[in-house]
Amino acid sequence: TNQDLRTEVMWIFTYISAGGNEQNLKALKEVGSFPIICNLLDSEMERALLTPVIRTLGNIMSGTDELVTALLASTSHPSKVVSGLLACLRSEHRAIVKESLWALSALCASYVPEHHRLCLSTSLLHDVTQILSNAAFDIRKEAGYTILNLC
């Protein structure tokens, strides 16, 4: 099915983007995959597809600030990526929540002021603070890193 094919392609993107290899990340950008990845981010989609989408976003956001800027610019609204990840924080699946926090943490670690402003213009602080107050330790730890990286 199309869903199975999308899932397989996203896992391939995840493996290509893993490890912070800048050449691989640039290659993903150059083939036009950034808008595709961003458009697949939907908290309502099946977990089988959502997991590699979030992980790929996190891998890219762990790359250079230039690549993060290109990723955010590849959507009609840069806040779409952040709001999509924030929506995933309400998932009942702890792995989705943890991966989303990791991706947001990587974005918050950016040295680009616009990235920080983007994060602060959303409900990120509120949502992550809520997680800090009531989630399991490993999830709270990821939430703490997210807040810390904004500082």
mmCIF file of C-alpha atoms in Angstrom, residues 16-75:
data_model
loop_
_atom_site.group_PDB
_atom_site.id
_atom_site.type_symbol
_atom_site.label_atom_id
_atom_site.label_comp_id
_atom_site.label_asym_id
_atom_site.label_seq_id
_atom_site.Cartn_x
_atom_site.Cartn_y
_atom_site.Cartn_z
ATOM 1 C CA ILE A 16 20.543 8.313 5.661
ATOM 2 C CA SER A 17 20.186 11.211 8.096
ATOM 3 C CA ALA A 18 21.484 9.349 11.170
ATOM 4 C CA GLY A 19 24.872 10.155 12.637
ATOM 5 C CA GLY A 20 24.973 13.797 11.600
ATOM 6 C CA ASN A 21 26.751 13.159 8.302
ATOM 7 C CA GLU A 22 26.485 16.605 6.749
ATOM 8 C CA GLN A 23 26.893 15.308 3.186
ATOM 9 C CA ASN A 24 23.966 12.945 3.641
ATOM 10 C CA LEU A 25 21.826 15.668 5.187
ATOM 11 C CA LYS A 26 22.670 18.052 2.339
ATOM 12 C CA ALA A 27 21.828 15.325 -0.167
ATOM 13 C CA LEU A 28 18.386 14.895 1.421
ATOM 14 C CA LYS A 29 17.869 18.634 1.070
ATOM 15 C CA GLU A 30 19.091 18.744 -2.525
ATOM 16 C CA VAL A 31 16.741 15.988 -3.705
ATOM 17 C CA GLY A 32 13.792 17.956 -2.320
ATOM 18 C CA SER A 33 12.879 15.647 0.543
ATOM 19 C CA PHE A 34 12.558 18.336 3.231
ATOM 20 C CA PRO A 35 9.042 19.501 2.242
ATOM 21 C CA ILE A 36 7.909 15.885 1.891
ATOM 22 C CA ILE A 37 9.163 15.013 5.377
ATOM 23 C CA CYS A 38 7.584 18.119 6.904
ATOM 24 C CA ASN A 39 4.254 17.495 5.191
ATOM 25 C CA LEU A 40 4.145 13.954 6.561
ATOM 26 C CA LEU A 41 4.294 15.219 10.149
ATOM 27 C CA ASP A 42 0.786 14.622 11.447
ATOM 28 C CA SER A 43 0.110 13.474 14.987
ATOM 29 C CA GLU A 44 -2.956 11.583 13.760
ATOM 30 C CA MET A 45 -1.034 9.294 11.424
ATOM 31 C CA GLU A 46 -0.144 5.732 12.231
ATOM 32 C CA ARG A 47 2.733 5.292 14.639
ATOM 33 C CA ALA A 48 4.568 3.117 12.106
ATOM 34 C CA LEU A 49 4.981 6.154 9.826
ATOM 35 C CA LEU A 50 5.120 8.853 12.487
ATOM 36 C CA THR A 51 8.172 7.377 14.234
ATOM 37 C CA PRO A 52 10.571 7.600 11.261
ATOM 38 C CA VAL A 53 9.186 11.028 10.301
ATOM 39 C CA ILE A 54 9.950 12.444 13.753
ATOM 40 C CA ARG A 55 13.319 10.709 13.954
ATOM 41 C CA THR A 56 14.336 12.047 10.538
ATOM 42 C CA LEU A 57 13.283 15.560 11.574
ATOM 43 C CA GLY A 58 15.343 15.179 14.754
ATOM 44 C CA ASN A 59 18.345 13.979 12.781
ATOM 45 C CA ILE A 60 18.123 16.973 10.459
ATOM 46 C CA MET A 61 17.606 19.387 13.361
ATOM 47 C CA SER A 62 20.722 17.954 14.970
ATOM 48 C CA GLY A 63 22.662 19.042 11.894
ATOM 49 C CA THR A 64 23.955 22.465 10.984
ATOM 50 C CA ASP A 65 21.916 25.599 11.604
ATOM 51 C CA GLU A 66 21.882 26.141 7.836
ATOM 52 C CA LEU A 67 20.152 22.787 7.308
ATOM 53 C CA VAL A 68 17.658 23.478 10.095
ATOM 54 C CA THR A 69 16.822 26.827 8.497
ATOM 55 C CA ALA A 70 16.349 25.102 5.125
ATOM 56 C CA LEU A 71 14.104 22.475 6.722
ATOM 57 C CA LEU A 72 11.899 25.092 8.382
ATOM 58 C CA ALA A 73 11.802 27.175 5.187
ATOM 59 C CA SER A 74 10.673 24.163 3.153
ATOM 60 C CA THR A 75 7.123 24.471 4.514
#
